[in-house]
PDB file of C-alpha atoms and ligand atoms in Angstrom:
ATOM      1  CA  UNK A   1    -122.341  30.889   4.431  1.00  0.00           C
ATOM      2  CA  UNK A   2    -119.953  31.441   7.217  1.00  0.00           C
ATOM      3  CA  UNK A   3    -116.722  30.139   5.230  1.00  0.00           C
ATOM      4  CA  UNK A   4    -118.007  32.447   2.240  1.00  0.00           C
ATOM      5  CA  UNK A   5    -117.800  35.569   4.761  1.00  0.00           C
ATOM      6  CA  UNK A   6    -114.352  33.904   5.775  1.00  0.00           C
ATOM      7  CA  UNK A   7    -113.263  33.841   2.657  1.00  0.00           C
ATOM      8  CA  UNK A   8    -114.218  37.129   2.020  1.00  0.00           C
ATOM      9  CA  UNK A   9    -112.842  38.764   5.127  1.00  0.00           C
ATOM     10  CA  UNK A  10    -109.243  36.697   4.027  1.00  0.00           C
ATOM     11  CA  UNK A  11    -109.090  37.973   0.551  1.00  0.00           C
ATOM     12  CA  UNK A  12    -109.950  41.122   1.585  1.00  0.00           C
ATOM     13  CA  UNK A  13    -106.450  40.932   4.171  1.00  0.00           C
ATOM     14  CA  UNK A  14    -104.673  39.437   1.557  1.00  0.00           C
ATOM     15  CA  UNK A  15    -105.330  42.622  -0.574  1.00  0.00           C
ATOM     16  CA  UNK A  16    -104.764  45.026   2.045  1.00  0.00           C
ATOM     17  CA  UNK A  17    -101.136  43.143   2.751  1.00  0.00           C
ATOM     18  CA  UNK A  18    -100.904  43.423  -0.898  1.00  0.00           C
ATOM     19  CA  UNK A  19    -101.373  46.886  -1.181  1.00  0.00           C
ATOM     20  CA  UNK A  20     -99.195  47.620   1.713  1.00  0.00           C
ATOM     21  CA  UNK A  21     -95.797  45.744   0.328  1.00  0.00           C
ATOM     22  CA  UNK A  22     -96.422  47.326  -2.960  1.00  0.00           C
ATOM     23  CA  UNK A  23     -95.903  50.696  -1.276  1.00  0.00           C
ATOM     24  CA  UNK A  24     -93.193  49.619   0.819  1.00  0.00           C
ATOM     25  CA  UNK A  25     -91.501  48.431  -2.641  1.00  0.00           C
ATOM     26  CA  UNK A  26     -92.347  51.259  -4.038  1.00  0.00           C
ATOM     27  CA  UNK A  27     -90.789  53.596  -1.426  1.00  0.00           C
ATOM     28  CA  UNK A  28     -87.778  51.101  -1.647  1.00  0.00           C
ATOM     29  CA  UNK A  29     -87.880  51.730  -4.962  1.00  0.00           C
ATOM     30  CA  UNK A  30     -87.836  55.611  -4.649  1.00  0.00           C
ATOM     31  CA  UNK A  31     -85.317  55.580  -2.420  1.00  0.00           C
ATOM     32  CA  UNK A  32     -82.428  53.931  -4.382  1.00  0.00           C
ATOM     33  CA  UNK A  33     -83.190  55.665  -7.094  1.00  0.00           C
ATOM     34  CA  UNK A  34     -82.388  58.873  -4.978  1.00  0.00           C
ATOM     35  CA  UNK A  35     -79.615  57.165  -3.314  1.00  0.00           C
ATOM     36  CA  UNK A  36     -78.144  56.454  -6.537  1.00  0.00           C
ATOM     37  CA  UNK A  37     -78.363  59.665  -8.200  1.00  0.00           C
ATOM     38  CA  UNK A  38     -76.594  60.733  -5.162  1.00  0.00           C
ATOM     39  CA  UNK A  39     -73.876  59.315  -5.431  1.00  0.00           C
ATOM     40  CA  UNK A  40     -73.967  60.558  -8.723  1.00  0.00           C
ATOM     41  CA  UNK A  41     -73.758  63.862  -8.269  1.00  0.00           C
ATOM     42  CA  UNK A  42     -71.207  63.215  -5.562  1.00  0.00           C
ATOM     43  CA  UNK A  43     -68.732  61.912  -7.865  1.00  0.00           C
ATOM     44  CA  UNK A  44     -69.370  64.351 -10.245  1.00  0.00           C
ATOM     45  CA  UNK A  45     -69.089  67.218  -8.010  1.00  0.00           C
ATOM     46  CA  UNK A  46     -65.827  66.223  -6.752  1.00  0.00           C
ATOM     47  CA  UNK A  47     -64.107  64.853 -10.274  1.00  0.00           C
ATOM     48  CA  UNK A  48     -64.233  68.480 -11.305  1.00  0.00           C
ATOM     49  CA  UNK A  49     -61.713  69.633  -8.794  1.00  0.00           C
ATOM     50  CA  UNK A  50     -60.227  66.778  -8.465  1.00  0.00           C
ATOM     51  CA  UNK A  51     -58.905  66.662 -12.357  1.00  0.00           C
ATOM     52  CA  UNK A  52     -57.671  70.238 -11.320  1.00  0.00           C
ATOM     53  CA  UNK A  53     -55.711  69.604  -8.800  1.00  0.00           C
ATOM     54  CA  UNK A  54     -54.205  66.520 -10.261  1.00  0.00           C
ATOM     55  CA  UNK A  55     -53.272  68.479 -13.564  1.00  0.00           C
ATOM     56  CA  UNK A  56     -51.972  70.908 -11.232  1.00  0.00           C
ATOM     57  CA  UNK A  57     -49.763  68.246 -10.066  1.00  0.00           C
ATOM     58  CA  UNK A  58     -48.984  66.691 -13.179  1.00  0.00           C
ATOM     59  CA  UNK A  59     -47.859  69.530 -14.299  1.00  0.00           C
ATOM     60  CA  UNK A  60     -45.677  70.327 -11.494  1.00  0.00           C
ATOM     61  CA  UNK A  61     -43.663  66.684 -11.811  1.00  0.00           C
ATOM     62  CA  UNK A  62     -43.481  67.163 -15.372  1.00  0.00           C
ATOM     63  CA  UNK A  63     -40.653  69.535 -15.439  1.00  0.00           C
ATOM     64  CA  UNK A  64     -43.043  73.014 -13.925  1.00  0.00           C
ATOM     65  CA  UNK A  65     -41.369  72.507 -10.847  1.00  0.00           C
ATOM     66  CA  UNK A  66     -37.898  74.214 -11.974  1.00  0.00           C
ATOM     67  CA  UNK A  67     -39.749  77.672 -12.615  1.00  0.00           C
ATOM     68  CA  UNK A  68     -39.809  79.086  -9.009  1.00  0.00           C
ATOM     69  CA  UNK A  69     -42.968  81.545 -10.630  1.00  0.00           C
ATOM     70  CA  UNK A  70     -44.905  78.704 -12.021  1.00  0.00           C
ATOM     71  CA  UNK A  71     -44.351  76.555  -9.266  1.00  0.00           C
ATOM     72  CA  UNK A  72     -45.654  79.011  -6.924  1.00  0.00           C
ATOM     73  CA  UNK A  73     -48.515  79.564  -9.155  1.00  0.00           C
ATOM     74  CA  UNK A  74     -49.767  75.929  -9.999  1.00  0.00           C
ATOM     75  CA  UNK A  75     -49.279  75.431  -6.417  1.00  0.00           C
ATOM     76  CA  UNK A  76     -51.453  77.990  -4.611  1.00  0.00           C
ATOM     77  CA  UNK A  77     -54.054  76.640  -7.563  1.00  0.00           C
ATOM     78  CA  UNK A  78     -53.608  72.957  -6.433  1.00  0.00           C
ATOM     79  CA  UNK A  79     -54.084  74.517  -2.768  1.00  0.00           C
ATOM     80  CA  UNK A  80     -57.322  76.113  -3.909  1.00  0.00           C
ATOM     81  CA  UNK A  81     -58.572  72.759  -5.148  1.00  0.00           C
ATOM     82  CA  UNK A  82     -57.522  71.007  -2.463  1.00  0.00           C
ATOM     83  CA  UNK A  83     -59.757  73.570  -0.420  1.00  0.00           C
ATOM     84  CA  UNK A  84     -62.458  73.475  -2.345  1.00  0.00           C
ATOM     85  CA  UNK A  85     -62.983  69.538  -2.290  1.00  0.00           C
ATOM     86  CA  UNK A  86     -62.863  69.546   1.538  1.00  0.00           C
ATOM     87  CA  UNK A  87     -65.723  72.250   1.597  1.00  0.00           C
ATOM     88  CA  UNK A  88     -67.586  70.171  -0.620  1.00  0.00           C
ATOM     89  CA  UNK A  89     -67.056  66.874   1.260  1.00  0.00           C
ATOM     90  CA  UNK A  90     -67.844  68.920   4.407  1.00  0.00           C
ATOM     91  CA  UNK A  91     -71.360  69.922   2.887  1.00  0.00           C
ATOM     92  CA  UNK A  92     -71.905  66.630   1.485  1.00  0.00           C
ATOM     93  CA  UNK A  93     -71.523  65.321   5.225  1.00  0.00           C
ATOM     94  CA  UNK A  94     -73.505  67.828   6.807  1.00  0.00           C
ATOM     95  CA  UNK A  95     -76.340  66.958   4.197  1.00  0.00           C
ATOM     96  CA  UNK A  96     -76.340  63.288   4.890  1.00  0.00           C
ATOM     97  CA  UNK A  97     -76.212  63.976   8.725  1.00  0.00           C
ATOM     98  CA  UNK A  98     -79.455  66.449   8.383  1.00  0.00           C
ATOM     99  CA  UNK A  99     -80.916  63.932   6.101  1.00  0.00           C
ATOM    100  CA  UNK A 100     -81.147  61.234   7.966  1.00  0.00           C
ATOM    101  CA  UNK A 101     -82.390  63.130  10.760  1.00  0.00           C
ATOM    102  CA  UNK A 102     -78.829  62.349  12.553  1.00  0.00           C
ATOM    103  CA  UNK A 103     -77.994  66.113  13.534  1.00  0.00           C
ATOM    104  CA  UNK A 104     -79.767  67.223  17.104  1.00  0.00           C
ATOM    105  CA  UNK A 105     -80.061  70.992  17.599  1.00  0.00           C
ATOM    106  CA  UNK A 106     -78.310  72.500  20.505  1.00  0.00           C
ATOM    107  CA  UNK A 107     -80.851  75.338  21.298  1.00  0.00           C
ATOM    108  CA  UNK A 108     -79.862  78.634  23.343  1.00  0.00           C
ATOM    109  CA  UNK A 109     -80.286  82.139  23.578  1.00  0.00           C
ATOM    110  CA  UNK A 110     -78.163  84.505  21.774  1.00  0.00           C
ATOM    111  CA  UNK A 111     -77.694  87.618  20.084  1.00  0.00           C
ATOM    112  CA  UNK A 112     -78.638  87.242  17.116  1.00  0.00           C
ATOM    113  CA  UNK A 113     -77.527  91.083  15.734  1.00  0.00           C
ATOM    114  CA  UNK A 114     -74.090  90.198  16.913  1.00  0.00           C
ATOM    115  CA  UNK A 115     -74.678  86.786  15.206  1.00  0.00           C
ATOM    116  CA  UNK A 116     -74.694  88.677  12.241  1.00  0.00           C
ATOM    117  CA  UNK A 117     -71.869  91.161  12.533  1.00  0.00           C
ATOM    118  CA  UNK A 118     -70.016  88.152  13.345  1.00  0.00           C
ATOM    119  CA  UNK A 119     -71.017  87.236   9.862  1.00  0.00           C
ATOM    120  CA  UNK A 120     -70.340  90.251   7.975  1.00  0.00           C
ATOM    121  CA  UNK A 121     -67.080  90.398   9.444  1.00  0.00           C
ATOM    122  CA  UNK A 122     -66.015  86.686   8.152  1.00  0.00           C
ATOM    123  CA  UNK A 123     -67.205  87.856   4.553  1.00  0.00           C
ATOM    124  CA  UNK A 124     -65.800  91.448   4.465  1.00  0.00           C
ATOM    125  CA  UNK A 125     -62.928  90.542   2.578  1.00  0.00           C
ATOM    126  CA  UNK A 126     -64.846  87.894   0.095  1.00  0.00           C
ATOM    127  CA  UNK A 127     -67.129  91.189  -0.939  1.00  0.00           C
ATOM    128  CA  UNK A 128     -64.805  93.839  -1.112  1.00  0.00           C
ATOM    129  CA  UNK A 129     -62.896  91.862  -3.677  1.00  0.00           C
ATOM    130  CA  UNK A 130     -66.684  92.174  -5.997  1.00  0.00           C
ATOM    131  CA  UNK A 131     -67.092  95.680  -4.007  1.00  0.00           C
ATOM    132  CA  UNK A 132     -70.445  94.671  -2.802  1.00  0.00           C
ATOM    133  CA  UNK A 133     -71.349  96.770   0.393  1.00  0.00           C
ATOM    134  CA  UNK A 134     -72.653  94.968   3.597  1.00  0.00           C
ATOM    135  CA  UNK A 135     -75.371  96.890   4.807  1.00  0.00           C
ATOM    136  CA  UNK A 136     -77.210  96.043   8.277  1.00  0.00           C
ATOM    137  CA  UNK A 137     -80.154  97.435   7.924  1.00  0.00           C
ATOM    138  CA  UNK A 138     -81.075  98.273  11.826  1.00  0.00           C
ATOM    139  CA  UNK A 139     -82.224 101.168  12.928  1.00  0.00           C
ATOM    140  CA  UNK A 140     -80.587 100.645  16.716  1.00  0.00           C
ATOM    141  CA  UNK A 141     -78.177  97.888  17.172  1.00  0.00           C
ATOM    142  CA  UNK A 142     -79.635  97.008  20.312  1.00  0.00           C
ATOM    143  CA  UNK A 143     -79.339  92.808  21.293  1.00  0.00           C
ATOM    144  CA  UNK A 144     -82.274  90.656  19.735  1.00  0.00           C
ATOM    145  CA  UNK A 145     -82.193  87.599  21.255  1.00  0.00           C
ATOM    146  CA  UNK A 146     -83.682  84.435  19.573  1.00  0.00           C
ATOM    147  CA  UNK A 147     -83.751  80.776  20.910  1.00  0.00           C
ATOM    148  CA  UNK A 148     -82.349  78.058  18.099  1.00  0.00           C
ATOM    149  CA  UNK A 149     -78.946  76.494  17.515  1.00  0.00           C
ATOM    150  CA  UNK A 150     -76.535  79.260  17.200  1.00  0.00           C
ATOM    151  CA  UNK A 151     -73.637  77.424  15.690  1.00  0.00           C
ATOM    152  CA  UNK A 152     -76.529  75.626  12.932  1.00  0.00           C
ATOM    153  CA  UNK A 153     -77.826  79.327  12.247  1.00  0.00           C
ATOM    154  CA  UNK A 154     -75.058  80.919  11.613  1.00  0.00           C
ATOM    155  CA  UNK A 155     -74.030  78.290   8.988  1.00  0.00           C
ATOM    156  CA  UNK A 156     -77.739  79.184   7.465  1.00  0.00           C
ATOM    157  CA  UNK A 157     -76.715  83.410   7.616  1.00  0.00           C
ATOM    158  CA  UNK A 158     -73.688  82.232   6.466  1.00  0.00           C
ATOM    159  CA  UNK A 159     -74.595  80.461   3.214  1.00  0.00           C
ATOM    160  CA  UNK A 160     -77.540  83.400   2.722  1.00  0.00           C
ATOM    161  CA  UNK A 161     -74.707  85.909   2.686  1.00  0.00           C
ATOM    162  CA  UNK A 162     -71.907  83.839   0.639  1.00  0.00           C
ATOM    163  CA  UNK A 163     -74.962  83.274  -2.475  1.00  0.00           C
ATOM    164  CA  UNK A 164     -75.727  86.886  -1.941  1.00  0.00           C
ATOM    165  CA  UNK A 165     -72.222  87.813  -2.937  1.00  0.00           C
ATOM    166  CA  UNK A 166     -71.195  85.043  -5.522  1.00  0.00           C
ATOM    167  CA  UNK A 167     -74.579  86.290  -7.486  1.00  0.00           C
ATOM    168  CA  UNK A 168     -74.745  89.482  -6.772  1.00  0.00           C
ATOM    169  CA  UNK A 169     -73.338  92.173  -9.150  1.00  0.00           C
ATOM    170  CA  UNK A 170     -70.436  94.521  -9.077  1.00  0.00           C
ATOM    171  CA  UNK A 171     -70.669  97.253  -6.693  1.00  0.00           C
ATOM    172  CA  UNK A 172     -73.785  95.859  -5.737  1.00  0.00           C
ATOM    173  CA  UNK A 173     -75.367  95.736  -2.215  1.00  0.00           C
ATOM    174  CA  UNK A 174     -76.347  92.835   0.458  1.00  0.00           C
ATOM    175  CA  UNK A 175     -78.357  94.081   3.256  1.00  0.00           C
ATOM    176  CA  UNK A 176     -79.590  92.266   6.168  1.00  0.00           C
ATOM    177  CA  UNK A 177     -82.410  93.103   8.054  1.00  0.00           C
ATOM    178  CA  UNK A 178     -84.124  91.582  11.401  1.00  0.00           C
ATOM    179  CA  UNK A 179     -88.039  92.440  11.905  1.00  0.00           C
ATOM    180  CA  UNK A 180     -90.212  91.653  14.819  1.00  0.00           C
ATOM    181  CA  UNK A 181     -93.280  89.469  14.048  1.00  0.00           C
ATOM    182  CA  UNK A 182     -95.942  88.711  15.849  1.00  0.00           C
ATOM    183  CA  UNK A 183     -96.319  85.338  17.708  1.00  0.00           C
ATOM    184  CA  UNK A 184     -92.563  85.930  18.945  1.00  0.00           C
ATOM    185  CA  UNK A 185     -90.936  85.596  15.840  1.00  0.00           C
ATOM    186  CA  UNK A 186     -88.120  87.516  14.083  1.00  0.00           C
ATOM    187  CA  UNK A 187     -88.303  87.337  10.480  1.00  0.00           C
ATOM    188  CA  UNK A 188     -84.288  87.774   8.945  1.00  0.00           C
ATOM    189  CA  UNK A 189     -84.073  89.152   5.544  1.00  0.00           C
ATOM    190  CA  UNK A 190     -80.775  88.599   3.324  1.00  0.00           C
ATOM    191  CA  UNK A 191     -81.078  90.677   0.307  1.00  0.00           C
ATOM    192  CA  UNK A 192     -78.926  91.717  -2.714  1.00  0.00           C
ATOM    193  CA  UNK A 193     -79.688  93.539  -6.111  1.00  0.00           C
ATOM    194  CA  UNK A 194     -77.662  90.524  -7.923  1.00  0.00           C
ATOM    195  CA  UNK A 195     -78.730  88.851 -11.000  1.00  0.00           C
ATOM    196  CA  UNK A 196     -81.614  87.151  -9.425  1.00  0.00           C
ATOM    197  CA  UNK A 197     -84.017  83.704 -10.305  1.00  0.00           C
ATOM    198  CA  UNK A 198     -86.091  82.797 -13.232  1.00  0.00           C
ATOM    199  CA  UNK A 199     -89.314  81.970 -11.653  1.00  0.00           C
ATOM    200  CA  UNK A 200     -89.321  78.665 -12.948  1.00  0.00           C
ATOM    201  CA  UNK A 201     -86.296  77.843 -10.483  1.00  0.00           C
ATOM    202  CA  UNK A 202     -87.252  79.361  -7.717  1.00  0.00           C
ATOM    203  CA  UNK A 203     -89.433  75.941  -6.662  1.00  0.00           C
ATOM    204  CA  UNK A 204     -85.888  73.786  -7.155  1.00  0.00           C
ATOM    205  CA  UNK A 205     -83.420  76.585  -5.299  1.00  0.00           C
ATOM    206  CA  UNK A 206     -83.373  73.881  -2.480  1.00  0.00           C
ATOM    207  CA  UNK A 207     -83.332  70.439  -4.488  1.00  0.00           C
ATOM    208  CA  UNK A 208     -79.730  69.500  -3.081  1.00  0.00           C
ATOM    209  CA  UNK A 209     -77.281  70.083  -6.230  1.00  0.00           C
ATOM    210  CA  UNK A 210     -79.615  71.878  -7.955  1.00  0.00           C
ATOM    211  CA  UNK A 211     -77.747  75.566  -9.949  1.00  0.00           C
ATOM    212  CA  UNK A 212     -79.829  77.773 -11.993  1.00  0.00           C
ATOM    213  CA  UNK A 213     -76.470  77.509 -14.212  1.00  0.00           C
ATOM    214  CA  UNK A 214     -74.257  74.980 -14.293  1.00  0.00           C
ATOM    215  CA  UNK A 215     -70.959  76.181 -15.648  1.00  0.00           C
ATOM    216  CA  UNK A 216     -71.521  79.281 -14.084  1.00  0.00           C
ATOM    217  CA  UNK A 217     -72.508  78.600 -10.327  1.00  0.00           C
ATOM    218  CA  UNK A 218     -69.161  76.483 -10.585  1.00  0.00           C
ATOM    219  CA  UNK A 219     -67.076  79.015 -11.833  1.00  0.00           C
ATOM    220  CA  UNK A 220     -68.020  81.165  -8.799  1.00  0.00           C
ATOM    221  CA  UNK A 221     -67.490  77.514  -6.419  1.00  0.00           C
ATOM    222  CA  UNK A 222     -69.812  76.149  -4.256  1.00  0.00           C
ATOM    223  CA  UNK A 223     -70.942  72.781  -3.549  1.00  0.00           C
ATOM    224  CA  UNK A 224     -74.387  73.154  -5.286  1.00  0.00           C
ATOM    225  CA  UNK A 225     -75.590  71.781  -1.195  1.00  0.00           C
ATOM    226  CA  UNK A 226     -75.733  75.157   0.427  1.00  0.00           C
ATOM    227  CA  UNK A 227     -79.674  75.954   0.098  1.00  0.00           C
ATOM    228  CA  UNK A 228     -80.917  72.347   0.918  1.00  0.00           C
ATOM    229  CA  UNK A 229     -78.379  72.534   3.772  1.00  0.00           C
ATOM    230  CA  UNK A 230     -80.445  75.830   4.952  1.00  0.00           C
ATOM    231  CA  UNK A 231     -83.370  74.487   4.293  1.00  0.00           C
ATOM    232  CA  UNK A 232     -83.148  71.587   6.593  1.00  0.00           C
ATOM    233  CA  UNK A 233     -81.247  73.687   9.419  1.00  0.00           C
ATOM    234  CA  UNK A 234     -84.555  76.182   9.469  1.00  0.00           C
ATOM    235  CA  UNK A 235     -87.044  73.724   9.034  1.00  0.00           C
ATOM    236  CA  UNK A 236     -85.161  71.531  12.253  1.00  0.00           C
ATOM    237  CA  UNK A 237     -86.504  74.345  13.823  1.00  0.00           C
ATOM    238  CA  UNK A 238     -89.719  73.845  12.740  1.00  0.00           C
ATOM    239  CA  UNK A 239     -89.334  77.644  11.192  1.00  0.00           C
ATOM    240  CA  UNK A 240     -90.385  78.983   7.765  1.00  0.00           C
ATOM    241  CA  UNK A 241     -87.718  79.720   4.858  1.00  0.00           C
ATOM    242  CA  UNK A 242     -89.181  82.271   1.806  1.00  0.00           C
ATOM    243  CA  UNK A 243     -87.488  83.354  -1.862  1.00  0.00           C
ATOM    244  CA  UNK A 244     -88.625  86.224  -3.944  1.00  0.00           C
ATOM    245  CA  UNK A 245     -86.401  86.846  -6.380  1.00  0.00           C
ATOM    246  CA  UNK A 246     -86.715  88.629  -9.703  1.00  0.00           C
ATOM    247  CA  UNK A 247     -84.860  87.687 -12.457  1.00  0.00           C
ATOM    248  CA  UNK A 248     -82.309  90.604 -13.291  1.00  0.00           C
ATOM    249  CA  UNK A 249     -83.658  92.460 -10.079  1.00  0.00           C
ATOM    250  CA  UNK A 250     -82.177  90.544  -7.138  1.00  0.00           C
ATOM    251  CA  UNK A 251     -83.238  88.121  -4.393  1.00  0.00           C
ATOM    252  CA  UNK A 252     -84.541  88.423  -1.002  1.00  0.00           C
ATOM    253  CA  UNK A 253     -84.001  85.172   1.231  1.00  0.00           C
ATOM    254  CA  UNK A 254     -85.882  85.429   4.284  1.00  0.00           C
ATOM    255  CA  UNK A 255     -86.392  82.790   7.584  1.00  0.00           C
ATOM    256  CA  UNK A 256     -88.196  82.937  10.787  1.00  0.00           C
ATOM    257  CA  UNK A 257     -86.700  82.217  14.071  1.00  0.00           C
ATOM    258  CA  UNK A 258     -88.163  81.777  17.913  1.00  0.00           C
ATOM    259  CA  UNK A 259     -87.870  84.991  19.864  1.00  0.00           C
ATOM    260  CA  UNK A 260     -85.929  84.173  23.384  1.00  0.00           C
ATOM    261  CA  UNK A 261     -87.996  86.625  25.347  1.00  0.00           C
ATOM    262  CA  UNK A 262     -91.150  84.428  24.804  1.00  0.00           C
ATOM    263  CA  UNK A 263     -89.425  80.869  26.897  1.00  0.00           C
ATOM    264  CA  UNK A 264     -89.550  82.077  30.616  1.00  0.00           C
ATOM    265  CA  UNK A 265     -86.692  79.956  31.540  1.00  0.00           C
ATOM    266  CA  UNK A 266     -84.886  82.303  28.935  1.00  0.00           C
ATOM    267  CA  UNK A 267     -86.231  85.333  31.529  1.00  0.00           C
ATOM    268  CA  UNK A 268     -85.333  83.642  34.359  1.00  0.00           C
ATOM    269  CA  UNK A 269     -81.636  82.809  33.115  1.00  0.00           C
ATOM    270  CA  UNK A 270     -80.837  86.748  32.367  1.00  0.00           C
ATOM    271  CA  UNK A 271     -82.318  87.623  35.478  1.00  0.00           C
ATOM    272  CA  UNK A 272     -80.094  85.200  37.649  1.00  0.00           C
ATOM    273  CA  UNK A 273     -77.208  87.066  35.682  1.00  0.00           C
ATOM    274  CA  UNK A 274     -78.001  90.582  36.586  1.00  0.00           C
TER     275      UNK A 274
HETATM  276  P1  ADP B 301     -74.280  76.818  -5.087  1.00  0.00           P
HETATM  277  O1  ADP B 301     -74.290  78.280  -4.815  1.00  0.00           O
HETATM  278  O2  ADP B 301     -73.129  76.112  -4.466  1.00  0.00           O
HETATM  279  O3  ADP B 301     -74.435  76.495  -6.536  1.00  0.00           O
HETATM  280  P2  ADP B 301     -76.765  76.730  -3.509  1.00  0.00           P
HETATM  281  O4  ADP B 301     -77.562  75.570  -3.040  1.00  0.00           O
HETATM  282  O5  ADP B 301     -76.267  77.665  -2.468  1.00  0.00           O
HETATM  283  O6  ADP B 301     -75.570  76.142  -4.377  1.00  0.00           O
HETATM  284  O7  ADP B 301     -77.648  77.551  -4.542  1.00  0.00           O
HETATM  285  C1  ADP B 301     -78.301  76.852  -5.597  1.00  0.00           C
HETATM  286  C2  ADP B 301     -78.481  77.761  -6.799  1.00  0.00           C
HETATM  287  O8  ADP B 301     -79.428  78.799  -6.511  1.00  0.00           O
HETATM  288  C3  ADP B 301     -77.220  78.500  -7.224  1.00  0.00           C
HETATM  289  O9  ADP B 301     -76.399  77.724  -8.058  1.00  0.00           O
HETATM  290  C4  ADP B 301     -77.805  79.703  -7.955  1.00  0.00           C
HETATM  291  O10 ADP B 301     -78.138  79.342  -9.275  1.00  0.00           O
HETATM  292  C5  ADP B 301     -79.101  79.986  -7.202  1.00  0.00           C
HETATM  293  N1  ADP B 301     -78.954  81.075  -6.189  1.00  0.00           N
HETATM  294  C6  ADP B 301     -78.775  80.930  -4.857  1.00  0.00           C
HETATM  295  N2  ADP B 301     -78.720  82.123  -4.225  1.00  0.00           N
HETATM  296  C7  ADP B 301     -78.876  83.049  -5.181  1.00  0.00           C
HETATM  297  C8  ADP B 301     -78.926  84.509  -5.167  1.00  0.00           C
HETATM  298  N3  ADP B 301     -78.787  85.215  -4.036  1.00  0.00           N
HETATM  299  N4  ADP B 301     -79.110  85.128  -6.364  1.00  0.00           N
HETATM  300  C9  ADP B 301     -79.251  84.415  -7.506  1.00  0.00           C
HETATM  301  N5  ADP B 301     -79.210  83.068  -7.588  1.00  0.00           N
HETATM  302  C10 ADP B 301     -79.030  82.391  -6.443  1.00  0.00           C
END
């Protein structure tokens, strides 16, 4: 009787190992499938500007070179390639770094209203060129200070603002707004009255690589990265991110951020200043 209960107690831990490698396989499994679709889209992500720049090039050696006009031109082009890869291989190293969990946060307080005039300023000359107006929608621009990484979250404001103008329309409007919540949160809204997101997307905006449309997301640049990258960077900080966007309409990307005033180290520190 006793080895029958032995017997049953070992097949029953043979089962239970069973079960567990076949999930670790399975994860395995998962995993270098993602890996390798990857490196997929890596490769074709960069060969696009890649084969422009090298045309560019090609071009140049093949006799191009002796017009001073066209050489000028097919140069500032190859430039503009060249620029565009290294933003892409920047966000494709910023996503594997947040990915693997191998980016810490540097939390402090800051301004986060001047955060985002620093913003607007950076973009001012990327939306006047589509006349969109940057509106801050504040009623006093007095400081609101928050406590995350400010460097991290101004990459997220950043990337908000840049998909703002790329989809927005001409003449069109992004507006920014900060609102108080309650439990010490700000909530920051990035608007525009753009083309907006069938609803269908709206649950893959932050796959990484993921564009509503292919050819045309490209035309207008962009790595296809910069929503998973702000995904990760708010959820680091264990916040919220939100999309309601209506096709035709416009979006409205919001996120939530830690208010400084509730950390009473954060009191203490302005205090010691005065
Ligand atoms: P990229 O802009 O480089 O393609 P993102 O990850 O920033 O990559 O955005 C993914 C896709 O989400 C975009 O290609 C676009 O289709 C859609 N999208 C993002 N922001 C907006 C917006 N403000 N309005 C409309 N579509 C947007």
């Amino acid at each position: 009787k006793k080895i029958a209960t032995d017997m049953k107690s070992l097949t029953r831990q043979v089962e239970q190992f069973a079960r567990k490698k076949k999930i670790e396989i399975e994860t395995l499994q998962v995993r270098e499938a993602y890996r390798k679709e990857f490196l997929g889209n890596i490769s074709h992500e960069l060969k696009t500007p890649l084969f422009t720049v090298q045309g560019y090039i090609d071009t140049l050696i093949d006799g191009a070179h002796k017009d001073k006009v066209i050489r000028k031109k097919y140069l500032d082009r190859a430039q503009k390639g060249v620029e565009r890869l290294t933003y892409i291989v920047n966000d494709m190293d910023m996503i594997t770094k947040l990915e693997v969990g191998d980016l810490s946060l540097d939390k402090e307080r800051f301004d986060i209203v001047a955060l985002i005039s620093q913003v607007f300023e950076q973009f001012e000359m990327k939306s006047a060129r589509k006349k969109i107006s940057l509106v801050f929608d504040l009623d006093y621009k007095e400081p609101i200070y928050v406590y995350a990484d400010k460097e991290r979250i101004q990459q997220v404001i950043a990337n908000l603002v840049v998909n703002s103008i790329k989809y927005g329309k001409e003449n069109g409007t992004t507006e920014i707004a900060v609102e108080d919540l309650i439990n010490n949160k700000v909530i920051i809204r990035v608007t525009d009255n753009g083309e907006g997101i069938k609803s269908e997307f709206i649950p893959r905006l932050f796959e990484r690589f993921f564009r509503v449309d292919r050819t045309g997301s490209r035309k207008e640049g962009g790595s296809g990265l910069g929503l998973a990258i702000v995904k990760h960077i708010v959820e680091a900080h264990d916040e919220r991110i939100y999309v309601d966007s209506e096709l035709g309409i416009g979006s409205e990307f919001s996120f939530t951020l830690e208010k400084a005033s509730s950390r009473v180290e954060d009191i203490d520190v302005e205090v010691e200043k005065d």
